[in-house]
Coordinates of C-alpha atoms in Angstrom, one line a residue:
M1 CA -24.7 -5.0 -12.8
T2 CA -23.8 -8.7 -13.0
A3 CA -23.8 -10.4 -9.6
P4 CA -20.2 -10.8 -8.2
T5 CA -18.7 -14.3 -8.1
V6 CA -15.6 -13.0 -6.2
A7 CA -15.3 -11.3 -2.9
V8 CA -12.1 -9.8 -1.4
V9 CA -11.6 -9.2 2.3
G10 CA -8.8 -7.1 3.6
A11 CA -7.4 -3.7 4.4
I12 CA -8.0 -0.4 2.6
T13 CA -5.1 1.9 3.6
R14 CA -3.3 5.2 3.3
D15 CA 0.2 4.4 2.1
D16 CA 3.4 6.4 2.3
I17 CA 5.9 4.9 -0.1
E18 CA 9.5 5.8 -0.6
T19 CA 11.9 4.5 -3.3
P20 CA 15.4 5.7 -4.1
A21 CA 14.0 7.8 -7.0
A22 CA 10.8 9.3 -5.6
A23 CA 8.1 9.2 -2.9
A24 CA 4.4 9.2 -2.7
R25 CA 2.2 10.2 0.3
E26 CA -1.4 9.2 1.2
E27 CA -1.7 6.8 -1.7
L28 CA -4.9 4.7 -1.8
G29 CA -3.6 1.2 -1.1
G30 CA -4.1 -1.9 1.0
S31 CA -4.4 -5.5 0.1
A32 CA -8.1 -5.4 -0.6
V33 CA -7.8 -2.6 -3.0
Y34 CA -5.0 -4.1 -5.0
A35 CA -6.7 -7.6 -5.1
A36 CA -10.1 -6.2 -5.9
L37 CA -8.9 -4.0 -8.8
A38 CA -7.0 -6.9 -10.3
A39 CA -10.0 -9.3 -10.0
A40 CA -12.4 -6.6 -11.5
L41 CA -10.6 -7.0 -14.8
L42 CA -12.4 -10.3 -15.2
G43 CA -15.8 -9.5 -13.7
P44 CA -17.7 -7.9 -10.8
V45 CA -16.2 -8.1 -7.4
Q46 CA -17.3 -7.4 -3.8
I47 CA -14.8 -5.7 -1.4
V48 CA -15.2 -6.1 2.3
S49 CA -13.2 -3.8 4.6
V50 CA -13.4 -1.1 7.2
V51 CA -12.1 2.5 7.0
G52 CA -12.1 5.5 9.3
D53 CA -14.2 8.6 8.7
D54 CA -11.0 10.3 7.4
A55 CA -11.1 8.3 4.2
P56 CA -12.1 10.3 1.1
L57 CA -15.4 9.4 -0.4
W58 CA -13.9 9.4 -3.9
W59 CA -12.0 6.2 -2.9
L60 CA -15.3 4.2 -2.9
E61 CA -16.7 6.0 -5.8
R62 CA -13.7 5.3 -8.0
M63 CA -13.7 1.6 -7.0
A64 CA -17.4 1.4 -7.8
G65 CA -16.6 2.8 -11.2
R66 CA -14.4 -0.2 -11.9
G67 CA -17.2 -2.6 -11.2
I68 CA -16.4 -3.2 -7.6
D69 CA -19.4 -3.6 -5.1
V70 CA -18.3 -1.4 -2.2
S71 CA -21.4 -2.0 0.0
G72 CA -19.2 -4.2 2.2
V73 CA -16.9 -1.3 3.2
R74 CA -17.8 0.1 6.6
V75 CA -17.0 3.7 7.4
V76 CA -16.6 4.2 11.2
P77 CA -15.3 7.0 13.4
G78 CA -11.6 7.0 13.7
A79 CA -8.5 6.7 11.6
T80 CA -8.0 4.7 8.5
F81 CA -5.1 2.1 8.4
H82 CA -1.9 4.1 7.6
W83 CA 1.3 2.3 6.5
G84 CA 4.7 3.5 5.4
C85 CA 7.7 1.8 3.8
R86 CA 11.1 2.6 2.2
Y87 CA 12.5 0.5 -0.6
R88 CA 16.1 -0.2 -0.9
A89 CA 18.2 0.2 -4.1
N90 CA 17.3 -3.2 -5.5
L91 CA 13.5 -2.3 -5.4
E92 CA 12.8 -5.7 -3.9
D93 CA 13.8 -5.3 -0.2
R94 CA 12.0 -2.8 1.9
D95 CA 11.9 -1.5 5.4
T96 CA 8.6 -0.8 7.1
L97 CA 8.6 2.7 8.6
F98 CA 5.4 2.5 10.5
V99 CA 2.1 0.5 10.8
H100 CA -0.9 2.4 12.3
P101 CA -3.9 0.0 11.9
G102 CA -6.4 2.6 13.1
V103 CA -9.9 1.2 13.1
F104 CA -9.0 -1.8 11.0
D105 CA -7.7 -4.2 13.7
D106 CA -10.5 -3.6 16.2
T107 CA -13.6 -3.1 14.1
P108 CA -15.6 -6.1 12.9
I109 CA -16.2 -6.3 9.2
V110 CA -19.7 -6.8 7.9
A111 CA -20.3 -8.6 4.6
P112 CA -22.9 -7.1 2.2
R113 CA -26.4 -8.3 2.6
E114 CA -26.3 -10.1 -0.8
T115 CA -23.6 -12.7 -0.7
A116 CA -25.5 -15.5 -2.6
G117 CA -23.6 -16.8 -5.6
V118 CA -20.2 -15.5 -4.5
A119 CA -18.3 -18.8 -4.8
H120 CA -14.7 -17.5 -4.7
L121 CA -13.4 -15.7 -1.6
F122 CA -10.0 -14.0 -1.3
L123 CA -8.8 -13.4 2.3
S124 CA -6.0 -10.9 2.8
S125 CA -7.0 -9.6 6.3
S126 CA -4.3 -10.0 9.0
V127 CA -7.1 -10.2 11.6
A128 CA -8.3 -13.8 12.0
A129 CA -11.7 -12.8 13.3
Q130 CA -12.4 -10.8 10.2
N131 CA -11.4 -13.8 8.0
R132 CA -13.6 -16.1 10.0
A133 CA -16.6 -13.7 9.8
A134 CA -16.2 -13.5 6.0
M135 CA -16.1 -17.3 5.7
A136 CA -19.2 -17.6 7.7
A137 CA -21.0 -14.9 5.6
Y138 CA -20.1 -16.3 2.2
R139 CA -21.9 -19.7 2.6
D140 CA -22.0 -20.3 -1.2
R141 CA -18.2 -20.2 -1.5
R142 CA -16.6 -23.2 -3.2
L143 CA -13.0 -22.0 -3.2
T144 CA -11.2 -19.8 -0.6
M145 CA -7.7 -18.4 -1.2
L146 CA -5.7 -16.9 1.7
D147 CA -2.9 -14.4 1.1
T148 CA -0.6 -14.0 4.1
I149 CA 1.5 -11.1 5.3
E150 CA 4.5 -11.0 7.5
R151 CA 2.6 -9.1 10.3
E152 CA 0.2 -12.0 10.5
I153 CA 2.9 -14.7 10.7
V154 CA 4.8 -12.9 13.4
Q155 CA 2.1 -11.4 15.5
A156 CA -1.0 -13.7 15.0
R157 CA 0.3 -17.2 14.1
A158 CA -2.4 -19.0 16.1
G159 CA -5.2 -17.2 14.3
L160 CA -3.4 -17.7 10.9
L161 CA -3.3 -21.5 11.5
E162 CA -7.0 -21.5 12.3
T163 CA -7.7 -19.7 9.0
I164 CA -5.5 -22.1 7.0
A165 CA -7.6 -25.0 8.3
E166 CA -10.6 -23.6 6.4
V167 CA -9.1 -22.5 3.1
D168 CA -8.2 -24.3 -0.1
V169 CA -5.3 -22.3 -1.5
V170 CA -2.6 -20.3 0.3
S171 CA -0.7 -17.6 -1.6
I172 CA 2.6 -16.7 0.2
N173 CA 5.9 -15.2 -0.8
E174 CA 9.1 -17.2 -0.2
A175 CA 10.4 -15.0 2.6
E176 CA 7.1 -15.5 4.5
A177 CA 7.1 -19.3 3.8
R178 CA 10.6 -19.6 5.3
M179 CA 9.4 -17.6 8.3
L180 CA 6.4 -19.9 8.6
L181 CA 8.6 -23.0 8.4
G182 CA 11.2 -21.6 10.7
V183 CA 14.2 -22.2 8.3
E184 CA 17.2 -20.0 7.5
G185 CA 20.0 -20.3 5.1
P186 CA 20.2 -21.9 1.6
L187 CA 17.3 -23.9 0.5
A188 CA 16.2 -24.8 -3.0
R189 CA 13.0 -23.4 -4.3
A190 CA 11.5 -26.8 -4.8
E191 CA 12.4 -27.7 -1.2
V192 CA 10.7 -24.6 0.2
A193 CA 7.6 -25.4 -1.8
T194 CA 7.5 -29.0 -0.8
R195 CA 8.0 -28.3 2.9
T196 CA 5.5 -25.5 2.9
L197 CA 2.8 -27.6 1.1
A198 CA 3.4 -30.4 3.6
M199 CA 2.9 -28.1 6.5
L200 CA -0.2 -26.5 5.0
R201 CA -1.7 -29.9 4.4
E202 CA -1.3 -30.7 8.0
W203 CA -3.4 -27.7 8.8
G204 CA -6.0 -28.3 6.0
A205 CA -5.0 -26.4 2.9
E206 CA -4.3 -28.4 -0.3
T207 CA -2.8 -26.0 -2.8
L208 CA 0.2 -23.5 -2.6
L209 CA 1.1 -20.5 -4.7
L210 CA 4.6 -19.7 -3.7
K211 CA 5.7 -16.2 -4.9
H212 CA 9.3 -15.4 -5.7
G213 CA 8.9 -11.8 -6.9
P214 CA 10.7 -11.3 -10.2
E215 CA 11.7 -14.9 -10.3
G216 CA 8.2 -16.2 -10.8
I217 CA 5.8 -18.5 -8.9
T218 CA 6.0 -22.1 -7.8
L219 CA 2.7 -24.0 -7.9
A220 CA 2.3 -27.0 -5.5
D221 CA -0.7 -29.3 -5.3
A222 CA -1.7 -32.9 -6.0
G223 CA -0.3 -32.5 -9.5
G224 CA 3.2 -31.9 -8.2
L225 CA 5.4 -28.8 -8.5
R226 CA 5.3 -26.4 -11.5
S227 CA 7.1 -23.1 -12.1
V228 CA 5.4 -20.1 -13.7
A229 CA 7.5 -17.3 -15.0
A230 CA 7.1 -13.7 -13.9
A231 CA 5.9 -11.4 -16.6
P232 CA 8.5 -8.7 -17.3
P233 CA 7.1 -5.1 -16.6
A234 CA 8.0 -2.2 -18.9
R235 CA 9.7 -0.7 -15.8
V236 CA 9.8 -1.1 -12.1
T237 CA 8.8 2.0 -10.1
D238 CA 7.1 0.6 -7.0
P239 CA 6.6 -3.1 -6.2
T240 CA 3.9 -2.4 -3.5
G241 CA 0.9 -4.6 -3.9
A242 CA 2.3 -6.9 -6.5
G243 CA 1.6 -10.0 -4.4
D244 CA -2.0 -8.9 -3.7
V245 CA -2.6 -8.2 -7.4
F246 CA -1.3 -11.6 -8.3
G247 CA -3.6 -13.3 -5.8
G248 CA -6.7 -11.3 -6.7
A249 CA -6.1 -11.8 -10.4
A250 CA -5.4 -15.5 -10.0
L251 CA -8.5 -16.1 -8.0
A252 CA -10.7 -14.2 -10.5
A253 CA -9.2 -16.4 -13.3
L254 CA -10.1 -19.6 -11.3
A255 CA -13.6 -18.2 -10.9
A256 CA -13.7 -17.7 -14.7
G257 CA -12.8 -21.4 -15.3
A258 CA -9.0 -21.3 -15.7
S259 CA -6.8 -24.1 -14.5
L260 CA -4.3 -23.4 -11.7
E261 CA -1.5 -22.9 -14.2
E262 CA -3.6 -20.6 -16.4
A263 CA -4.6 -18.6 -13.3
A264 CA -1.0 -18.2 -12.1
R265 CA 0.0 -16.9 -15.6
W266 CA -2.9 -14.5 -15.5
G267 CA -1.9 -13.3 -12.0
S268 CA 1.8 -13.0 -13.1
A269 CA 0.9 -10.8 -16.1
T270 CA -1.5 -8.6 -14.1
A271 CA 1.1 -8.1 -11.3
S272 CA 3.6 -7.0 -13.8
F273 CA 1.5 -3.9 -14.5
V274 CA 1.1 -2.6 -11.0
V275 CA 4.9 -2.3 -10.4
E276 CA 5.2 0.2 -13.2
A277 CA 3.9 3.1 -11.2
F278 CA 3.4 4.2 -7.6
G279 CA 0.6 2.6 -5.7
A280 CA -2.3 1.2 -7.7
A281 CA -2.1 3.8 -10.5
R282 CA -1.6 1.4 -13.3
L283 CA -4.6 -0.8 -12.2
W284 CA -6.9 2.2 -12.8
E285 CA -5.6 2.4 -16.4
I286 CA -5.3 -1.1 -17.8
E287 CA -8.0 -3.2 -19.3
R288 CA -8.4 -7.0 -19.8
A289 CA -7.0 -6.8 -23.2
D290 CA -3.7 -5.4 -21.9
V291 CA -3.3 -8.4 -19.6
E292 CA -4.2 -10.8 -22.4
R293 CA -1.4 -9.5 -24.5
R294 CA 1.1 -9.9 -21.8
V295 CA -0.1 -13.4 -20.9
A296 CA 0.5 -14.4 -24.5
T297 CA 4.2 -13.7 -24.1
L298 CA 4.6 -16.1 -21.1
P299 CA 5.7 -19.7 -21.5
S300 CA 3.6 -22.6 -20.2
A301 CA 4.2 -23.8 -16.7
T302 CA 7.4 -25.9 -16.3
P303 CA 7.4 -29.1 -14.1
L304 CA 9.9 -29.0 -11.3
P305 CA 11.6 -32.1 -9.8
A306 CA 10.2 -33.4 -6.6
A307 CA 12.0 -32.6 -3.3
G308 CA 12.0 -34.2 0.1
S309 CA 8.7 -33.6 2.0
A310 CA 9.9 -33.7 5.5
V311 CA 8.8 -30.7 7.6
P312 CA 11.5 -29.5 10.0

């Protein structure tokens, strides 16, 4: 197997998902799974996580079959992270029904012995200590992307800020960005992006990928603001994991030599597949060529007018 150049750190979970049309129980999910499966479409990937001894062995075997190095997944006594949600009629808004972290929050991750050459690191763990351990282990890393979640912003803000100080790119959805900024009410997309990037730069990160769900992505860096369209899916069944898929795919594209705009278009196209079925089902089915065809339908990134940069 070719040595991985991408590593993904985060949760592997058992997901209970409800939509107005159907429900699924005990789905293999979690930010690390979604991101790693997306990244694996472009090359070998390492996944770093921890699960309880209730996790089925086939989970790891199936990921390995997709070119994912699972030697960084610890199996320890206890319960695997279990999460449940219910989507509303618009299939965008959802209510979290329960969060049972199990062994995940309190068990240190351990990176694989062989980390040399892994230059691109994707952090999606809500536990700051796990992210720090990963950054210390992957000493060859040249680019680190952090993907945030609401739980982290609300419950572990101090640790989140410490992590941002050591990463290059932050991927965050608009609702989380507003939460991070502490703003409510109407605010133009460009203003949200400008204010968020200004805040991130105060802490150390230089590039922002601001996700707007079906309305696309705003890129913000030294090159200004650009908008990337969301690729239209064939259908929307379950939006779970779309943001993680976008981040994992985009980072893998950067590792393959893509520009930030190209990486965002690749991430957008890959994310459009995962929403077409429950959980990660579509990610097990698609191949690189499927994503290439969908990328070809997307327009180039569109420059956005600058907005005021003051941080409230």
